[in-house]
Short mmCIF file of C-alpha atoms in Angstrom, two decimals:
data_model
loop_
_atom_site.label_atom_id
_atom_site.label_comp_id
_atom_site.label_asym_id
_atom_site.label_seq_id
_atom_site.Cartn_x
_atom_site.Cartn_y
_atom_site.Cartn_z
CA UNK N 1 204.93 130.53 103.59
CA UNK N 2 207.00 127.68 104.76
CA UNK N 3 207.44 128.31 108.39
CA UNK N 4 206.91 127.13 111.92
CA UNK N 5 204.12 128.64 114.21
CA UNK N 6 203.54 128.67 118.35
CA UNK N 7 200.52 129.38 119.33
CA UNK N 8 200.45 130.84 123.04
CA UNK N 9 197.24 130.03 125.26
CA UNK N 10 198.23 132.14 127.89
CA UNK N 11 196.61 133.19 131.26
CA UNK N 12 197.10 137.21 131.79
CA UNK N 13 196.91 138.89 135.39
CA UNK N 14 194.00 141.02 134.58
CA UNK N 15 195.50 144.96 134.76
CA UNK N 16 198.74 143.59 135.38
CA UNK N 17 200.84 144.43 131.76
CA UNK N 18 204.29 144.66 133.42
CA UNK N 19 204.03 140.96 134.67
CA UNK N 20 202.19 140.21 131.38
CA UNK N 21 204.88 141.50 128.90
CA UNK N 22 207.17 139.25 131.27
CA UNK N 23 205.24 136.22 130.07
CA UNK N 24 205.24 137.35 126.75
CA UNK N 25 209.01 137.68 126.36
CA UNK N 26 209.52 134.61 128.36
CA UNK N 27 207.59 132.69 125.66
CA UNK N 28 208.92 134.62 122.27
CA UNK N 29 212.37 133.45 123.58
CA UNK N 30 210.75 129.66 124.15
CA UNK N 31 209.88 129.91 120.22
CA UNK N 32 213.08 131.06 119.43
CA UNK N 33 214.81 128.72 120.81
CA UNK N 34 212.55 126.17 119.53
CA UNK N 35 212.93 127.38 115.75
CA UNK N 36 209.67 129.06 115.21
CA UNK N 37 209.20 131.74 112.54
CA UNK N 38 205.95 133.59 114.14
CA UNK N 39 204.50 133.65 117.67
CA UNK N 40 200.64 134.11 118.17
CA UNK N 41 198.91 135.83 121.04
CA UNK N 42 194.92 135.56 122.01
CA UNK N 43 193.14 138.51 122.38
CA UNK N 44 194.16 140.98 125.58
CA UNK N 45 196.63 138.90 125.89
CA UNK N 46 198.77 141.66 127.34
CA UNK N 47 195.91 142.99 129.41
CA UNK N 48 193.56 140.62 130.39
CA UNK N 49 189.92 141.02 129.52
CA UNK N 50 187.51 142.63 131.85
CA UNK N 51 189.04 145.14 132.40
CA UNK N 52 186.49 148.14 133.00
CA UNK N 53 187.75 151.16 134.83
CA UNK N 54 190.85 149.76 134.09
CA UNK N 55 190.87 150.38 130.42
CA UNK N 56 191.95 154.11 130.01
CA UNK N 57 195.42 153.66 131.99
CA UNK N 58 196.36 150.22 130.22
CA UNK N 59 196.12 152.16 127.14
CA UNK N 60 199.64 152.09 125.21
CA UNK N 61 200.75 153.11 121.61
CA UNK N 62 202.42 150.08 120.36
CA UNK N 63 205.37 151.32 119.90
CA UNK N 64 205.45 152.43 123.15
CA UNK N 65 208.89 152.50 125.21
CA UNK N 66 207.71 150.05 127.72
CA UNK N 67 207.25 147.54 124.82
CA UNK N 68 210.56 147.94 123.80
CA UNK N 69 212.04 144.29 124.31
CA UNK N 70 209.09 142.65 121.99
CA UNK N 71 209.86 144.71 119.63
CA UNK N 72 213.95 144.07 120.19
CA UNK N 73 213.02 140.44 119.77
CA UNK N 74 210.86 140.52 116.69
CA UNK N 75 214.34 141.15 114.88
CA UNK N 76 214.44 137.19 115.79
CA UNK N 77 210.86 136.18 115.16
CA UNK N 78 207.69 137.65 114.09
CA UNK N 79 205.06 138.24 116.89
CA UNK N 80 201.37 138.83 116.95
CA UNK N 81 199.67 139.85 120.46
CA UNK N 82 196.89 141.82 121.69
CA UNK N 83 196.88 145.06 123.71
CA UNK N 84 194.65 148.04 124.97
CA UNK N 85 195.53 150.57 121.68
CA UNK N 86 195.57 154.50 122.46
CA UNK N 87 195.39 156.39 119.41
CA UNK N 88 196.66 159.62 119.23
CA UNK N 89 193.22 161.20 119.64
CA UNK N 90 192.61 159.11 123.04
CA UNK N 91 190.46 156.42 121.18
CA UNK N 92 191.08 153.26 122.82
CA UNK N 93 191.14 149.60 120.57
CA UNK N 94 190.66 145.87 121.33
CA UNK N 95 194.02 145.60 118.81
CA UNK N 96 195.91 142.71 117.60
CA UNK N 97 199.61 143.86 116.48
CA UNK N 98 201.97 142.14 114.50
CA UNK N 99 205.86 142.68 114.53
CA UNK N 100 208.43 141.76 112.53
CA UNK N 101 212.52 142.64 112.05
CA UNK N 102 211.95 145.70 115.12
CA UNK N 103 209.29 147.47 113.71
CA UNK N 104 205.18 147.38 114.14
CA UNK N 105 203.96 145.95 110.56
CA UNK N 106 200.18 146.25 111.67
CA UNK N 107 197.83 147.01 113.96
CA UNK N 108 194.12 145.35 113.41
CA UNK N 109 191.81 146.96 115.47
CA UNK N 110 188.69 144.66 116.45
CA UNK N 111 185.76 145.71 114.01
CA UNK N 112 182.76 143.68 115.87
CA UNK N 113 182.82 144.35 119.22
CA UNK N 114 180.44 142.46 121.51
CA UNK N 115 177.85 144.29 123.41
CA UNK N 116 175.53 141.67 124.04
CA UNK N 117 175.21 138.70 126.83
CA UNK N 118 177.87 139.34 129.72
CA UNK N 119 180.05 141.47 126.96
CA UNK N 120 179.90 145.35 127.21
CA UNK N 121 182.96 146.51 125.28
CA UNK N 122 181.08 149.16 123.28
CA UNK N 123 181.48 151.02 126.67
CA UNK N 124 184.90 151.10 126.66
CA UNK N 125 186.18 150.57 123.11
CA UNK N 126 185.96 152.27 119.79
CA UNK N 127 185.41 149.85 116.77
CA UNK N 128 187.85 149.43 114.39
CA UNK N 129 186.69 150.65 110.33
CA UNK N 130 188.58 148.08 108.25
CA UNK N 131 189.85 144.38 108.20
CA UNK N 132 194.08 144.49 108.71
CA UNK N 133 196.08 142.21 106.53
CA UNK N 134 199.99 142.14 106.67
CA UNK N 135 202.60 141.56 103.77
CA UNK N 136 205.10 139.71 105.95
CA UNK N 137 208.33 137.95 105.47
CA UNK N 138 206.39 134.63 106.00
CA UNK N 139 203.38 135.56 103.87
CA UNK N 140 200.06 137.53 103.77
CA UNK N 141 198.33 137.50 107.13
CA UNK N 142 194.97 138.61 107.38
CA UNK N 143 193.48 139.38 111.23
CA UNK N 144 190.59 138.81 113.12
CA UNK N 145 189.52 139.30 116.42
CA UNK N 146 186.80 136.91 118.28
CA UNK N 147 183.35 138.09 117.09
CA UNK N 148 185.31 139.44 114.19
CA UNK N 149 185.12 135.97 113.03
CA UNK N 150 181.52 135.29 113.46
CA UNK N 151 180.83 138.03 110.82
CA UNK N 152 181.31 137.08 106.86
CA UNK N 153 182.65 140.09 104.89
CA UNK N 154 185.96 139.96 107.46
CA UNK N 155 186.78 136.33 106.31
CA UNK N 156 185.05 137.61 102.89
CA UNK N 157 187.59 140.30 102.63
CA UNK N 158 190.53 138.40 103.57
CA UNK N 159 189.89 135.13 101.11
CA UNK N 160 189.30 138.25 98.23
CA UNK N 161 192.93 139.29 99.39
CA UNK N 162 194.76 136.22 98.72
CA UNK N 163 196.00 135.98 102.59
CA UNK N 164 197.82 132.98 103.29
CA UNK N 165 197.04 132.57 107.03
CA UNK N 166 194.29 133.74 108.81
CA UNK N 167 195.41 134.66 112.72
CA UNK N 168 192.38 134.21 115.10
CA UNK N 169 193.07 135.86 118.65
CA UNK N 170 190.16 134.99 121.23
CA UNK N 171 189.14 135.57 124.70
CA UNK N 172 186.42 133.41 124.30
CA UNK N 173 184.62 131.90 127.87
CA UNK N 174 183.53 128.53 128.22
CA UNK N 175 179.68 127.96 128.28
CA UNK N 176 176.91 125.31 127.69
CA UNK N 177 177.38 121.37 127.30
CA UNK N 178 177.10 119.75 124.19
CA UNK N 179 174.84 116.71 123.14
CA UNK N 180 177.56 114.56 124.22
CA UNK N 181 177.95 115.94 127.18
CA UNK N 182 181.61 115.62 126.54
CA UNK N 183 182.69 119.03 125.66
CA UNK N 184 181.45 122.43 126.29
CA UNK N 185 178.92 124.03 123.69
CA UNK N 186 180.68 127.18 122.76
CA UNK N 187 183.76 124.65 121.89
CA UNK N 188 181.99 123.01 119.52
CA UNK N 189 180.76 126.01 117.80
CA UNK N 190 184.20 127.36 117.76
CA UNK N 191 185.34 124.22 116.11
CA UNK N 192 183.01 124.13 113.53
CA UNK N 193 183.29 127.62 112.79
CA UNK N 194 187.16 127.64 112.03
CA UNK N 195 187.33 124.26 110.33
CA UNK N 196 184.23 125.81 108.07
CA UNK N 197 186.46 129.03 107.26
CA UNK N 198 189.49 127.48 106.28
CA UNK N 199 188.15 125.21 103.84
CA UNK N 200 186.00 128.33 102.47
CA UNK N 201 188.45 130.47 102.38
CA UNK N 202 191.19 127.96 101.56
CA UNK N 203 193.60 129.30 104.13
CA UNK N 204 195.22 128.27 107.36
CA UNK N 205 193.76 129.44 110.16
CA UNK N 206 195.72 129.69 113.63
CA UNK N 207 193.11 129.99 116.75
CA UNK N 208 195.03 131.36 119.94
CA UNK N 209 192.41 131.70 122.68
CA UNK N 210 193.17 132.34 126.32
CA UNK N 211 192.20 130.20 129.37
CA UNK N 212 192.02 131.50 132.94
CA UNK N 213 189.58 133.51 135.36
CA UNK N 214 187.91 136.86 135.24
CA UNK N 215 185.23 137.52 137.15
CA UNK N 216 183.93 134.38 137.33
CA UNK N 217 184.14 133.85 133.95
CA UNK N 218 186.58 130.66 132.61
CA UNK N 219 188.01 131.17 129.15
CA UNK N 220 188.14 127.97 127.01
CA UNK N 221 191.47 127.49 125.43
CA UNK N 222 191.30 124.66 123.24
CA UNK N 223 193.80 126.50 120.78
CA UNK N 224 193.90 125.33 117.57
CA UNK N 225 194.81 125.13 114.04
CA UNK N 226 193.60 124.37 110.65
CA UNK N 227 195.15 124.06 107.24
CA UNK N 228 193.52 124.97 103.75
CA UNK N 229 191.09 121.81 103.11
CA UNK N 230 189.42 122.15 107.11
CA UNK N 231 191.13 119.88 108.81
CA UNK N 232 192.68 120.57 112.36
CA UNK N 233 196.50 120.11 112.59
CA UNK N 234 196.66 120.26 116.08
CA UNK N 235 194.73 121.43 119.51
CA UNK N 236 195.57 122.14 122.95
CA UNK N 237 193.24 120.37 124.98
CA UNK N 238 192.19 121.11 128.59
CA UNK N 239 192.15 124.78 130.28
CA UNK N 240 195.70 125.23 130.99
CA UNK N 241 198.09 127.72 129.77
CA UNK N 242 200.68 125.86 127.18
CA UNK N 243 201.80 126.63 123.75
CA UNK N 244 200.83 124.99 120.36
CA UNK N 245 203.37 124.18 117.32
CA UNK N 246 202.31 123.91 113.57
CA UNK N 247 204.11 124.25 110.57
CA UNK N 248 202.24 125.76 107.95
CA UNK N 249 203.89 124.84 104.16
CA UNK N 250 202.83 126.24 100.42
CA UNK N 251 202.32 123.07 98.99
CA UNK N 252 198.97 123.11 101.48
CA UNK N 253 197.90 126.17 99.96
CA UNK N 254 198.79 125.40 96.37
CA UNK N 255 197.21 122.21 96.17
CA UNK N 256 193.96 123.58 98.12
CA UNK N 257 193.43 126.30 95.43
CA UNK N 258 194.55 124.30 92.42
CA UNK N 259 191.87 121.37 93.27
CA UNK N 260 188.89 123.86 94.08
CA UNK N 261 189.95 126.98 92.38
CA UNK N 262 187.27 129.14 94.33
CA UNK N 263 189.21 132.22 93.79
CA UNK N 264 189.39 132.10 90.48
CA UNK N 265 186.05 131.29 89.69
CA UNK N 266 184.48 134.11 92.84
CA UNK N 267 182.11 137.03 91.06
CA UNK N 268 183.00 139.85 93.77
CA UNK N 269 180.86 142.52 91.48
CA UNK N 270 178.18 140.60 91.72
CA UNK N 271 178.11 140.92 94.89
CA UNK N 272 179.32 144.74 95.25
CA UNK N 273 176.40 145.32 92.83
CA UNK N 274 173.74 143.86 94.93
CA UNK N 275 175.02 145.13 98.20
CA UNK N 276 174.57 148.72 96.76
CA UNK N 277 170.63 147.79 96.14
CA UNK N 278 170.32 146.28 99.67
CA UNK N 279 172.39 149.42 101.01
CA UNK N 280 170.26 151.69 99.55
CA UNK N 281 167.12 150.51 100.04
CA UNK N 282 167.66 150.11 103.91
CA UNK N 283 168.82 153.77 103.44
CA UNK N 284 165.75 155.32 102.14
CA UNK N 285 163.48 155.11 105.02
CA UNK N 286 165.94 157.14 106.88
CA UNK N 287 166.39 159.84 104.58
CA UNK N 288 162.60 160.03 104.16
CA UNK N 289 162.23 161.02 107.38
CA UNK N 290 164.86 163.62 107.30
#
């Protein structure tokens, strides 16, 4: 797990994935060169996010020809990025997918999409049916995918997996003003939210959210990272594209899980158990009815 991450906050031409892969190969060979084992993507990132009509035609397998030189250079580095996902029976996926040594090792497709507020991707999107986690050459990644996060039983699922790292990709806007008046509101939340998971969880966590324009919507940034006791490592501050580097090492994780062994000590069946009751209770009105 000893290794050296960049995280990319990076601005995508909404629609535009030829000029967007540019970017993206443009920055894998920036980590390269700097010595980094894994490059992180936000959300989209290859896409942009509003996309709308748009959706269908940015569609792409992911290991589709025209992605070709990502996957040439993942022989060098491991990358994670997101994309429009077609599936093979014209589903389409908010997906984050990871490569490593020339080959697609995962694709996580977004489980909680947002429908709510000035989000609508139920109308375009299918939602994914399971929580992706990767045995990589680095470690076990687990995946998550904006308001994947703000749900429990992903980062539930991922801390009962052992992962290492948890990889956070976000296309997260900018709204409200704190008490302080000295940051925006849904920064904050964000902040609180992945310091909270990491020391739950007892993982890193590595935050790559976008920053730009859509529709008169500005995306945040503020791309982050934490280790396995909560605390941030390091942050890219402002709303401009720019890349973050962390090293993530095993001693963090060992001596996180050693101290508080909350792993060892979790009940999971007591849990499964009482989820069945609540399941099945909710479920009985229904098939009443029927």
């Amino acid at each position: 797990m000893d290794c050296k991450v960049v995280l990319v906050q990076n601005n995508p031409a909404l629609g535009h994935v030829r000029s967007n892969l540019e970017q993206h190969v443009a920055s894998v060979e920036a980590a390269i060169r700097a010595g980094a084992d894994l490059v992180v993507f936000p959300e989209l990132s290859l896409t942009g996010y509003f996309l709308k009509d748009q959706t269908y035609e940015l569609g792409l397998e992911p290991d589709a020809p025209l992605l070709a030189p990502l996957l040439e250079l993942s022989k060098k580095i491991s990358i994670s990025f997101g994309m429009v996902e077609r599936s093979r029976e014209q589903r389409l996926y908010n997906a984050h997918v990871f490569l490593e040594q020339g080959r697609v090792l995962s694709v996580h497709r977004k489980v909680h999409l947002v429908t709510y507020g000035m989000f609508d991707e139920s109308r375009d999107f299918a939602a994914g049916d399971r929580f992706q986690f990767v045995e990589s050459r680095l470690g076990r990644f687990g995946f998550l995918v904006c308001e994947d996060m703000w749900h429990l039983g992903g980062t539930y699922l991922h801390f009962m997996n052992d992962v290492d790292a948890l990889i956070v990709a976000s296309a997260s806007p900018g709204r409200g003003a704190d008490a302080s008046g000295e940051s925006l509101a849904s920064v904050r939340i964000w902040q609180t939210l992945l310091g909270a998971v990491s020391l739950f969880t007892q993982t890193f966590v590595l935050y790559a959210n976008r920053v730009g324009w859509e529709d008169g919507i500005s995306f945040s940034g503020q791309t982050c990272a934490f280790d396995p006791f909560g605390r941030r490592i390091g942050m890219l501050e402002g709303f401009d594209p720019g890349e973050l580097a962390v090293h993530m090492r095993s001693s963090e994780l060992q001596r996180a899980r050693v101290t508080t062994p909350l792993r060892r000590d979790e009940k999971p069946w007591v849990l499964l158990g009482q989820l069945e009751q609540i399941s099945g209770l909710r479920a009985k009105p229904s098939a009443e009815r029927a």
